[in-house]
PDB file of C-alpha atoms in Angstrom:
ATOM      1  CA  UNK N  37      19.716 -13.949 -76.501  1.00  0.00           C
ATOM      2  CA  UNK N  38      16.598 -14.931 -74.983  1.00  0.00           C
ATOM      3  CA  UNK N  39      14.687 -13.827 -72.204  1.00  0.00           C
ATOM      4  CA  UNK N  40      15.309 -17.154 -70.438  1.00  0.00           C
ATOM      5  CA  UNK N  41      18.656 -16.895 -70.901  1.00  0.00           C
ATOM      6  CA  UNK N  42      18.741 -13.586 -69.627  1.00  0.00           C
ATOM      7  CA  UNK N  43      17.294 -14.393 -66.601  1.00  0.00           C
ATOM      8  CA  UNK N  44      19.378 -17.102 -66.003  1.00  0.00           C
ATOM      9  CA  UNK N  45      22.440 -15.390 -66.416  1.00  0.00           C
ATOM     10  CA  UNK N  46      21.113 -12.461 -64.159  1.00  0.00           C
ATOM     11  CA  UNK N  47      20.657 -15.227 -61.161  1.00  0.00           C
ATOM     12  CA  UNK N  48      23.947 -16.466 -62.228  1.00  0.00           C
ATOM     13  CA  UNK N  49      25.670 -13.344 -62.458  1.00  0.00           C
ATOM     14  CA  UNK N  50      27.780 -12.053 -58.798  1.00  0.00           C
ATOM     15  CA  UNK N  51      26.163  -9.037 -59.499  1.00  0.00           C
ATOM     16  CA  UNK N  52      22.370 -10.541 -58.633  1.00  0.00           C
ATOM     17  CA  UNK N  53      24.558 -12.816 -55.240  1.00  0.00           C
ATOM     18  CA  UNK N  54      25.661  -9.283 -54.217  1.00  0.00           C
ATOM     19  CA  UNK N  55      22.468  -7.634 -54.174  1.00  0.00           C
ATOM     20  CA  UNK N  56      20.611 -10.756 -52.868  1.00  0.00           C
ATOM     21  CA  UNK N  57      23.117 -10.837 -50.091  1.00  0.00           C
ATOM     22  CA  UNK N  58      23.349  -7.025 -49.076  1.00  0.00           C
ATOM     23  CA  UNK N  59      19.217  -6.954 -48.881  1.00  0.00           C
ATOM     24  CA  UNK N  60      19.580 -10.369 -46.477  1.00  0.00           C
ATOM     25  CA  UNK N  61      22.629  -8.589 -44.094  1.00  0.00           C
ATOM     26  CA  UNK N  62      20.492  -5.506 -44.102  1.00  0.00           C
ATOM     27  CA  UNK N  63      16.641  -6.975 -42.993  1.00  0.00           C
ATOM     28  CA  UNK N  64      18.577  -8.950 -40.683  1.00  0.00           C
ATOM     29  CA  UNK N  65      20.855  -5.766 -39.534  1.00  0.00           C
ATOM     30  CA  UNK N  66      17.050  -3.879 -39.385  1.00  0.00           C
ATOM     31  CA  UNK N  67      15.603  -6.779 -37.519  1.00  0.00           C
ATOM     32  CA  UNK N  68      18.132  -7.410 -34.675  1.00  0.00           C
ATOM     33  CA  UNK N  69      17.971  -3.310 -33.797  1.00  0.00           C
ATOM     34  CA  UNK N  70      14.431  -3.789 -33.226  1.00  0.00           C
ATOM     35  CA  UNK N  71      14.803  -6.893 -31.478  1.00  0.00           C
ATOM     36  CA  UNK N  72      17.315  -5.114 -28.956  1.00  0.00           C
ATOM     37  CA  UNK N  73      14.957  -1.919 -29.161  1.00  0.00           C
ATOM     38  CA  UNK N  74      11.945  -3.764 -27.864  1.00  0.00           C
ATOM     39  CA  UNK N  75      14.260  -6.091 -25.365  1.00  0.00           C
ATOM     40  CA  UNK N  76      16.198  -3.068 -23.800  1.00  0.00           C
ATOM     41  CA  UNK N  77      12.784  -0.409 -24.059  1.00  0.00           C
ATOM     42  CA  UNK N  78      10.754  -3.065 -22.805  1.00  0.00           C
ATOM     43  CA  UNK N  79      11.029  -3.383 -19.088  1.00  0.00           C
ATOM     44  CA  UNK N  80      11.313   0.842 -19.160  1.00  0.00           C
ATOM     45  CA  UNK N  81       8.245   1.482 -20.446  1.00  0.00           C
ATOM     46  CA  UNK N  82       6.412  -1.548 -18.014  1.00  0.00           C
ATOM     47  CA  UNK N  83       8.870  -0.168 -15.120  1.00  0.00           C
ATOM     48  CA  UNK N  84       7.213   3.252 -15.692  1.00  0.00           C
ATOM     49  CA  UNK N  85       3.786   2.594 -16.203  1.00  0.00           C
ATOM     50  CA  UNK N  86       3.635   0.523 -12.983  1.00  0.00           C
ATOM     51  CA  UNK N  87       5.449   3.487 -11.230  1.00  0.00           C
ATOM     52  CA  UNK N  88       2.477   5.768 -12.590  1.00  0.00           C
ATOM     53  CA  UNK N  89       0.249   3.230 -11.365  1.00  0.00           C
ATOM     54  CA  UNK N  90       1.244   3.069  -7.700  1.00  0.00           C
ATOM     55  CA  UNK N  91       1.065   6.668  -7.717  1.00  0.00           C
ATOM     56  CA  UNK N  92      -1.729   6.711  -8.820  1.00  0.00           C
ATOM     57  CA  UNK N  93      -3.571   4.061  -6.072  1.00  0.00           C
ATOM     58  CA  UNK N  94      -1.639   5.635  -3.294  1.00  0.00           C
ATOM     59  CA  UNK N  95      -3.743   8.731  -4.094  1.00  0.00           C
ATOM     60  CA  UNK N  96      -6.432   7.588  -4.371  1.00  0.00           C
ATOM     61  CA  UNK N  97      -6.135   5.710  -0.525  1.00  0.00           C
ATOM     62  CA  UNK N  98      -5.355   8.988   0.884  1.00  0.00           C
ATOM     63  CA  UNK N  99      -8.958  10.574  -1.160  1.00  0.00           C
ATOM     64  CA  UNK N 100     -10.828   6.834   0.530  1.00  0.00           C
ATOM     65  CA  UNK N 101      -8.254   7.214   3.492  1.00  0.00           C
ATOM     66  CA  UNK N 102      -9.810  10.934   4.129  1.00  0.00           C
ATOM     67  CA  UNK N 103     -14.047   9.598   3.433  1.00  0.00           C
ATOM     68  CA  UNK N 104     -12.945   6.523   5.995  1.00  0.00           C
ATOM     69  CA  UNK N 105     -11.353   9.205   8.498  1.00  0.00           C
ATOM     70  CA  UNK N 106     -14.347  10.987   8.584  1.00  0.00           C
ATOM     71  CA  UNK N 107     -16.808   7.057   9.530  1.00  0.00           C
ATOM     72  CA  UNK N 108     -14.497   7.074  12.707  1.00  0.00           C
ATOM     73  CA  UNK N 109     -14.508  10.457  13.785  1.00  0.00           C
ATOM     74  CA  UNK N 110     -18.119   9.932  14.009  1.00  0.00           C
ATOM     75  CA  UNK N 111     -18.645  12.772  10.922  1.00  0.00           C
ATOM     76  CA  UNK N 112     -20.133  10.256   8.605  1.00  0.00           C
ATOM     77  CA  UNK N 113     -22.449   7.375   9.465  1.00  0.00           C
ATOM     78  CA  UNK N 114     -20.880   5.737   6.035  1.00  0.00           C
ATOM     79  CA  UNK N 115     -19.126   6.235   2.715  1.00  0.00           C
ATOM     80  CA  UNK N 116     -18.689   4.842  -0.260  1.00  0.00           C
ATOM     81  CA  UNK N 117     -15.475   5.752  -2.654  1.00  0.00           C
ATOM     82  CA  UNK N 118     -14.561   4.615  -6.285  1.00  0.00           C
ATOM     83  CA  UNK N 119     -11.511   2.752  -6.479  1.00  0.00           C
ATOM     84  CA  UNK N 120      -8.890   1.669  -9.413  1.00  0.00           C
ATOM     85  CA  UNK N 121      -7.208  -1.574  -9.734  1.00  0.00           C
ATOM     86  CA  UNK N 122      -4.411  -2.071 -12.094  1.00  0.00           C
ATOM     87  CA  UNK N 123      -3.767  -6.072 -12.548  1.00  0.00           C
ATOM     88  CA  UNK N 124      -3.916  -6.565  -8.438  1.00  0.00           C
ATOM     89  CA  UNK N 125      -6.329  -8.035  -5.907  1.00  0.00           C
ATOM     90  CA  UNK N 126      -8.189  -5.122  -3.803  1.00  0.00           C
ATOM     91  CA  UNK N 127      -8.928  -6.938  -0.317  1.00  0.00           C
ATOM     92  CA  UNK N 128      -8.971  -6.517   3.031  1.00  0.00           C
ATOM     93  CA  UNK N 129      -6.687  -8.164   4.894  1.00  0.00           C
ATOM     94  CA  UNK N 130      -6.936  -8.952   9.035  1.00  0.00           C
ATOM     95  CA  UNK N 131      -3.643  -9.652   9.535  1.00  0.00           C
ATOM     96  CA  UNK N 132      -1.961  -6.940  12.134  1.00  0.00           C
ATOM     97  CA  UNK N 133      -3.497  -6.011  15.666  1.00  0.00           C
ATOM     98  CA  UNK N 134      -2.809  -3.333  18.843  1.00  0.00           C
ATOM     99  CA  UNK N 135      -2.509  -3.578  21.647  1.00  0.00           C
ATOM    100  CA  UNK N 136      -2.344  -0.702  24.930  1.00  0.00           C
ATOM    101  CA  UNK N 137      -1.695  -2.096  28.467  1.00  0.00           C
ATOM    102  CA  UNK N 138      -0.812   1.392  31.168  1.00  0.00           C
ATOM    103  CA  UNK N 139      -1.389   1.841  35.121  1.00  0.00           C
ATOM    104  CA  UNK N 140      -4.119   3.448  36.474  1.00  0.00           C
ATOM    105  CA  UNK N 141      -4.142   6.152  39.361  1.00  0.00           C
ATOM    106  CA  UNK N 142      -3.626   2.728  41.745  1.00  0.00           C
ATOM    107  CA  UNK N 143      -0.548   1.160  40.305  1.00  0.00           C
ATOM    108  CA  UNK N 144      -2.406  -1.412  38.591  1.00  0.00           C
ATOM    109  CA  UNK N 145      -1.641  -2.620  35.257  1.00  0.00           C
ATOM    110  CA  UNK N 146      -4.760  -2.529  33.283  1.00  0.00           C
ATOM    111  CA  UNK N 147      -5.642  -3.083  29.732  1.00  0.00           C
ATOM    112  CA  UNK N 148      -6.150   0.075  27.814  1.00  0.00           C
ATOM    113  CA  UNK N 149      -7.008  -2.101  24.072  1.00  0.00           C
ATOM    114  CA  UNK N 150      -6.087  -5.809  22.449  1.00  0.00           C
ATOM    115  CA  UNK N 151      -8.077  -6.119  19.964  1.00  0.00           C
ATOM    116  CA  UNK N 152      -7.011  -6.265  15.444  1.00  0.00           C
ATOM    117  CA  UNK N 153      -7.211  -3.930  13.149  1.00  0.00           C
ATOM    118  CA  UNK N 154      -7.509  -5.246   9.777  1.00  0.00           C
ATOM    119  CA  UNK N 155      -7.004  -2.917   6.849  1.00  0.00           C
ATOM    120  CA  UNK N 156      -7.126  -2.883   3.100  1.00  0.00           C
ATOM    121  CA  UNK N 157      -4.816  -3.395   0.718  1.00  0.00           C
ATOM    122  CA  UNK N 158      -4.758  -2.410  -3.518  1.00  0.00           C
ATOM    123  CA  UNK N 159      -1.988  -4.519  -5.073  1.00  0.00           C
ATOM    124  CA  UNK N 160       0.420  -3.102  -7.885  1.00  0.00           C
ATOM    125  CA  UNK N 161       2.927  -6.213  -8.745  1.00  0.00           C
ATOM    126  CA  UNK N 162       4.683  -7.327  -6.215  1.00  0.00           C
ATOM    127  CA  UNK N 163       4.291  -3.319  -4.596  1.00  0.00           C
ATOM    128  CA  UNK N 164       1.281  -3.237  -1.892  1.00  0.00           C
ATOM    129  CA  UNK N 165      -0.618   0.122  -0.751  1.00  0.00           C
ATOM    130  CA  UNK N 166      -2.914  -0.055   2.057  1.00  0.00           C
ATOM    131  CA  UNK N 167      -5.207   1.768   4.884  1.00  0.00           C
ATOM    132  CA  UNK N 168      -4.647   1.210   8.711  1.00  0.00           C
ATOM    133  CA  UNK N 169      -4.803   2.235  11.244  1.00  0.00           C
ATOM    134  CA  UNK N 170      -6.052   5.473  10.070  1.00  0.00           C
ATOM    135  CA  UNK N 171      -3.581   5.845   7.488  1.00  0.00           C
ATOM    136  CA  UNK N 172      -2.430   4.907   4.652  1.00  0.00           C
ATOM    137  CA  UNK N 173       1.112   2.824   3.895  1.00  0.00           C
ATOM    138  CA  UNK N 174       2.830   1.805   0.584  1.00  0.00           C
ATOM    139  CA  UNK N 175       5.442  -1.652   0.981  1.00  0.00           C
ATOM    140  CA  UNK N 176       7.840  -1.780  -1.386  1.00  0.00           C
ATOM    141  CA  UNK N 177       8.886  -4.940  -3.032  1.00  0.00           C
ATOM    142  CA  UNK N 178      12.358  -4.166  -1.214  1.00  0.00           C
ATOM    143  CA  UNK N 179      10.297  -4.360   1.779  1.00  0.00           C
ATOM    144  CA  UNK N 180      10.030  -0.062   2.388  1.00  0.00           C
ATOM    145  CA  UNK N 181       7.859   0.998   3.409  1.00  0.00           C
ATOM    146  CA  UNK N 182       6.825   4.486   3.035  1.00  0.00           C
ATOM    147  CA  UNK N 183       3.456   6.486   4.526  1.00  0.00           C
ATOM    148  CA  UNK N 184       1.372   8.515   2.192  1.00  0.00           C
ATOM    149  CA  UNK N 185      -0.734   9.703   5.217  1.00  0.00           C
ATOM    150  CA  UNK N 186      -0.045   9.978   9.172  1.00  0.00           C
ATOM    151  CA  UNK N 187      -2.818   8.018  11.206  1.00  0.00           C
ATOM    152  CA  UNK N 188      -4.308  10.031  13.477  1.00  0.00           C
ATOM    153  CA  UNK N 189      -2.992   9.717  16.489  1.00  0.00           C
ATOM    154  CA  UNK N 190      -2.250  12.794  18.815  1.00  0.00           C
ATOM    155  CA  UNK N 191       0.140  13.945  21.895  1.00  0.00           C
ATOM    156  CA  UNK N 192      -0.553  16.885  22.923  1.00  0.00           C
ATOM    157  CA  UNK N 193      -0.643  18.462  26.899  1.00  0.00           C
ATOM    158  CA  UNK N 194      -0.294  14.615  27.804  1.00  0.00           C
ATOM    159  CA  UNK N 195      -3.830  14.258  26.288  1.00  0.00           C
ATOM    160  CA  UNK N 196      -3.031  11.188  24.022  1.00  0.00           C
ATOM    161  CA  UNK N 197      -6.010  10.218  21.131  1.00  0.00           C
ATOM    162  CA  UNK N 198      -6.061   7.216  19.420  1.00  0.00           C
ATOM    163  CA  UNK N 199      -8.299   6.105  16.920  1.00  0.00           C
ATOM    164  CA  UNK N 200      -8.551   2.208  16.268  1.00  0.00           C
ATOM    165  CA  UNK N 201     -10.985   1.420  13.099  1.00  0.00           C
ATOM    166  CA  UNK N 202     -11.370  -2.313  12.810  1.00  0.00           C
ATOM    167  CA  UNK N 203     -11.560  -3.825   9.411  1.00  0.00           C
ATOM    168  CA  UNK N 204     -13.662  -6.709   8.410  1.00  0.00           C
ATOM    169  CA  UNK N 205     -15.671  -7.297   5.354  1.00  0.00           C
ATOM    170  CA  UNK N 206     -13.698 -10.525   3.352  1.00  0.00           C
ATOM    171  CA  UNK N 207     -14.571  -9.814  -0.267  1.00  0.00           C
ATOM    172  CA  UNK N 208     -12.124  -8.610  -2.449  1.00  0.00           C
ATOM    173  CA  UNK N 209     -11.682  -7.930  -5.606  1.00  0.00           C
ATOM    174  CA  UNK N 210      -8.750  -8.759  -8.735  1.00  0.00           C
ATOM    175  CA  UNK N 211      -8.507  -7.919 -12.415  1.00  0.00           C
ATOM    176  CA  UNK N 212      -8.096  -4.497 -14.206  1.00  0.00           C
ATOM    177  CA  UNK N 213     -11.026  -1.715 -13.618  1.00  0.00           C
ATOM    178  CA  UNK N 214     -13.341  -0.128 -11.686  1.00  0.00           C
ATOM    179  CA  UNK N 215     -13.882  -0.694  -8.050  1.00  0.00           C
ATOM    180  CA  UNK N 216     -16.417   0.508  -5.142  1.00  0.00           C
ATOM    181  CA  UNK N 217     -15.665   0.209  -1.760  1.00  0.00           C
ATOM    182  CA  UNK N 218     -18.717   0.888   0.814  1.00  0.00           C
ATOM    183  CA  UNK N 219     -17.989   1.101   4.912  1.00  0.00           C
ATOM    184  CA  UNK N 220     -19.584   2.363   7.845  1.00  0.00           C
ATOM    185  CA  UNK N 221     -19.669   1.869  11.304  1.00  0.00           C
ATOM    186  CA  UNK N 222     -19.928   4.192  14.495  1.00  0.00           C
ATOM    187  CA  UNK N 223     -17.356   4.919  16.825  1.00  0.00           C
ATOM    188  CA  UNK N 224     -17.357   4.523  20.773  1.00  0.00           C
ATOM    189  CA  UNK N 225     -15.034   6.195  22.819  1.00  0.00           C
ATOM    190  CA  UNK N 226     -13.554   5.258  26.265  1.00  0.00           C
ATOM    191  CA  UNK N 227     -11.076   7.124  27.892  1.00  0.00           C
ATOM    192  CA  UNK N 228      -8.633   6.455  30.892  1.00  0.00           C
ATOM    193  CA  UNK N 229      -7.443   9.355  33.294  1.00  0.00           C
ATOM    194  CA  UNK N 230      -4.416  10.391  34.766  1.00  0.00           C
ATOM    195  CA  UNK N 231      -2.361   6.712  33.570  1.00  0.00           C
ATOM    196  CA  UNK N 232       1.449   6.168  33.530  1.00  0.00           C
ATOM    197  CA  UNK N 233       3.774   3.486  31.595  1.00  0.00           C
ATOM    198  CA  UNK N 234       2.027   3.230  28.860  1.00  0.00           C
ATOM    199  CA  UNK N 235       2.392   0.483  26.288  1.00  0.00           C
ATOM    200  CA  UNK N 236       1.831   0.049  22.462  1.00  0.00           C
ATOM    201  CA  UNK N 237       2.900  -2.758  20.924  1.00  0.00           C
ATOM    202  CA  UNK N 238       1.130  -3.347  17.175  1.00  0.00           C
ATOM    203  CA  UNK N 239       1.875  -6.373  14.962  1.00  0.00           C
ATOM    204  CA  UNK N 240       1.647  -6.666  11.067  1.00  0.00           C
ATOM    205  CA  UNK N 241       2.835  -6.579   7.869  1.00  0.00           C
ATOM    206  CA  UNK N 242       3.125  -2.257   7.596  1.00  0.00           C
ATOM    207  CA  UNK N 243       4.930  -1.801  11.540  1.00  0.00           C
ATOM    208  CA  UNK N 244       8.305  -0.440  10.143  1.00  0.00           C
ATOM    209  CA  UNK N 245       6.024   2.716   9.082  1.00  0.00           C
ATOM    210  CA  UNK N 246       4.303   2.879  12.238  1.00  0.00           C
ATOM    211  CA  UNK N 247       8.268   2.867  13.556  1.00  0.00           C
ATOM    212  CA  UNK N 248       8.597   5.856  11.723  1.00  0.00           C
ATOM    213  CA  UNK N 249       5.967   7.328  12.030  1.00  0.00           C
ATOM    214  CA  UNK N 250       5.519   6.608  16.052  1.00  0.00           C
ATOM    215  CA  UNK N 251       9.567   7.154  17.200  1.00  0.00           C
ATOM    216  CA  UNK N 252       8.324  11.290  16.766  1.00  0.00           C
ATOM    217  CA  UNK N 253       6.004  10.367  19.788  1.00  0.00           C
ATOM    218  CA  UNK N 254       7.264   7.947  22.640  1.00  0.00           C
ATOM    219  CA  UNK N 255      10.117   5.520  23.091  1.00  0.00           C
ATOM    220  CA  UNK N 256      10.522   2.355  20.838  1.00  0.00           C
ATOM    221  CA  UNK N 257      12.512  -1.472  21.412  1.00  0.00           C
ATOM    222  CA  UNK N 258      14.192  -2.974  18.729  1.00  0.00           C
ATOM    223  CA  UNK N 259      12.157  -4.873  17.752  1.00  0.00           C
ATOM    224  CA  UNK N 260      12.042  -7.452  14.788  1.00  0.00           C
ATOM    225  CA  UNK N 261      10.221  -5.617  11.872  1.00  0.00           C
ATOM    226  CA  UNK N 262       6.928  -7.351  12.391  1.00  0.00           C
ATOM    227  CA  UNK N 263       5.959  -6.142  15.981  1.00  0.00           C
ATOM    228  CA  UNK N 264       6.746  -2.938  17.500  1.00  0.00           C
ATOM    229  CA  UNK N 265       6.628  -1.590  20.734  1.00  0.00           C
ATOM    230  CA  UNK N 266       6.270   1.769  21.963  1.00  0.00           C
ATOM    231  CA  UNK N 267       6.346   3.110  25.804  1.00  0.00           C
ATOM    232  CA  UNK N 268       5.185   6.989  26.572  1.00  0.00           C
ATOM    233  CA  UNK N 269       6.119   7.571  30.742  1.00  0.00           C
ATOM    234  CA  UNK N 270       4.479  10.869  31.192  1.00  0.00           C
ATOM    235  CA  UNK N 271       2.779  10.884  34.830  1.00  0.00           C
ATOM    236  CA  UNK N 272      -1.129  11.752  34.806  1.00  0.00           C
ATOM    237  CA  UNK N 273      -1.239  11.173  30.633  1.00  0.00           C
ATOM    238  CA  UNK N 274      -5.258  10.810  30.013  1.00  0.00           C
ATOM    239  CA  UNK N 275      -5.579   8.403  27.092  1.00  0.00           C
ATOM    240  CA  UNK N 276      -9.291   8.569  24.649  1.00  0.00           C
ATOM    241  CA  UNK N 277      -9.393   5.694  22.697  1.00  0.00           C
ATOM    242  CA  UNK N 278     -12.029   6.088  19.650  1.00  0.00           C
ATOM    243  CA  UNK N 279     -13.227   2.290  18.461  1.00  0.00           C
ATOM    244  CA  UNK N 280     -14.640   1.714  14.679  1.00  0.00           C
ATOM    245  CA  UNK N 281     -15.977  -1.455  13.993  1.00  0.00           C
ATOM    246  CA  UNK N 282     -15.749  -0.216  10.196  1.00  0.00           C
ATOM    247  CA  UNK N 283     -17.922  -3.153   7.888  1.00  0.00           C
ATOM    248  CA  UNK N 284     -16.685  -2.600   4.789  1.00  0.00           C
ATOM    249  CA  UNK N 285     -17.743  -4.557   0.802  1.00  0.00           C
ATOM    250  CA  UNK N 286     -15.691  -4.199  -1.725  1.00  0.00           C
ATOM    251  CA  UNK N 287     -18.438  -4.474  -5.380  1.00  0.00           C
TER     252      UNK N 287
END
């Protein structure tokens, strides 16, 4: 039998057909297995990566808060901080405000402060990490807000100290890489002696986090998540407002 006839015979034989079918079947099983591993593993890997990015951003915002609060406390006129962006946006916003009223020593209702605060925020997917009111807040996609760095509001021995940082600046940076935030400002102090029936109202995107924090300091009304109303009914309360107009630039 010639070599060409043997080749035709081999290709037409049952053994050859079986070997080809076995090879195709094994190849198909392998491809299906690899596809299933990729489909199942990719979301897990992506979720783990995003969790790491959020934690890194939280830590960097805590460091940033330490530095920016030096401006708010009059310890430094300016600060410069580097922040990592993970396919998100680092920006400033003016979507929060604070209002404080109280009765003075003659029983007259007065306004201690009525001010937009603003914030600095960095988005990682649907999670946002923000610096607002000298504190750091992490807002998750489900709406839960975690206080990663406590604001500097203190109430001791009927002395209430409230630092208010007013963020200004309309720059923003997006993408992936290193951004630099520069900030400067000078705090001014306003004091109010012997006030009573103090009411604090905060509105913005991180109110539920503020409620968790201020719930240990004052009595809170039952209000929607977009608004906080708290009360201090102590007599002879001395209040010190440290207001800092902080100009920021992101590059």
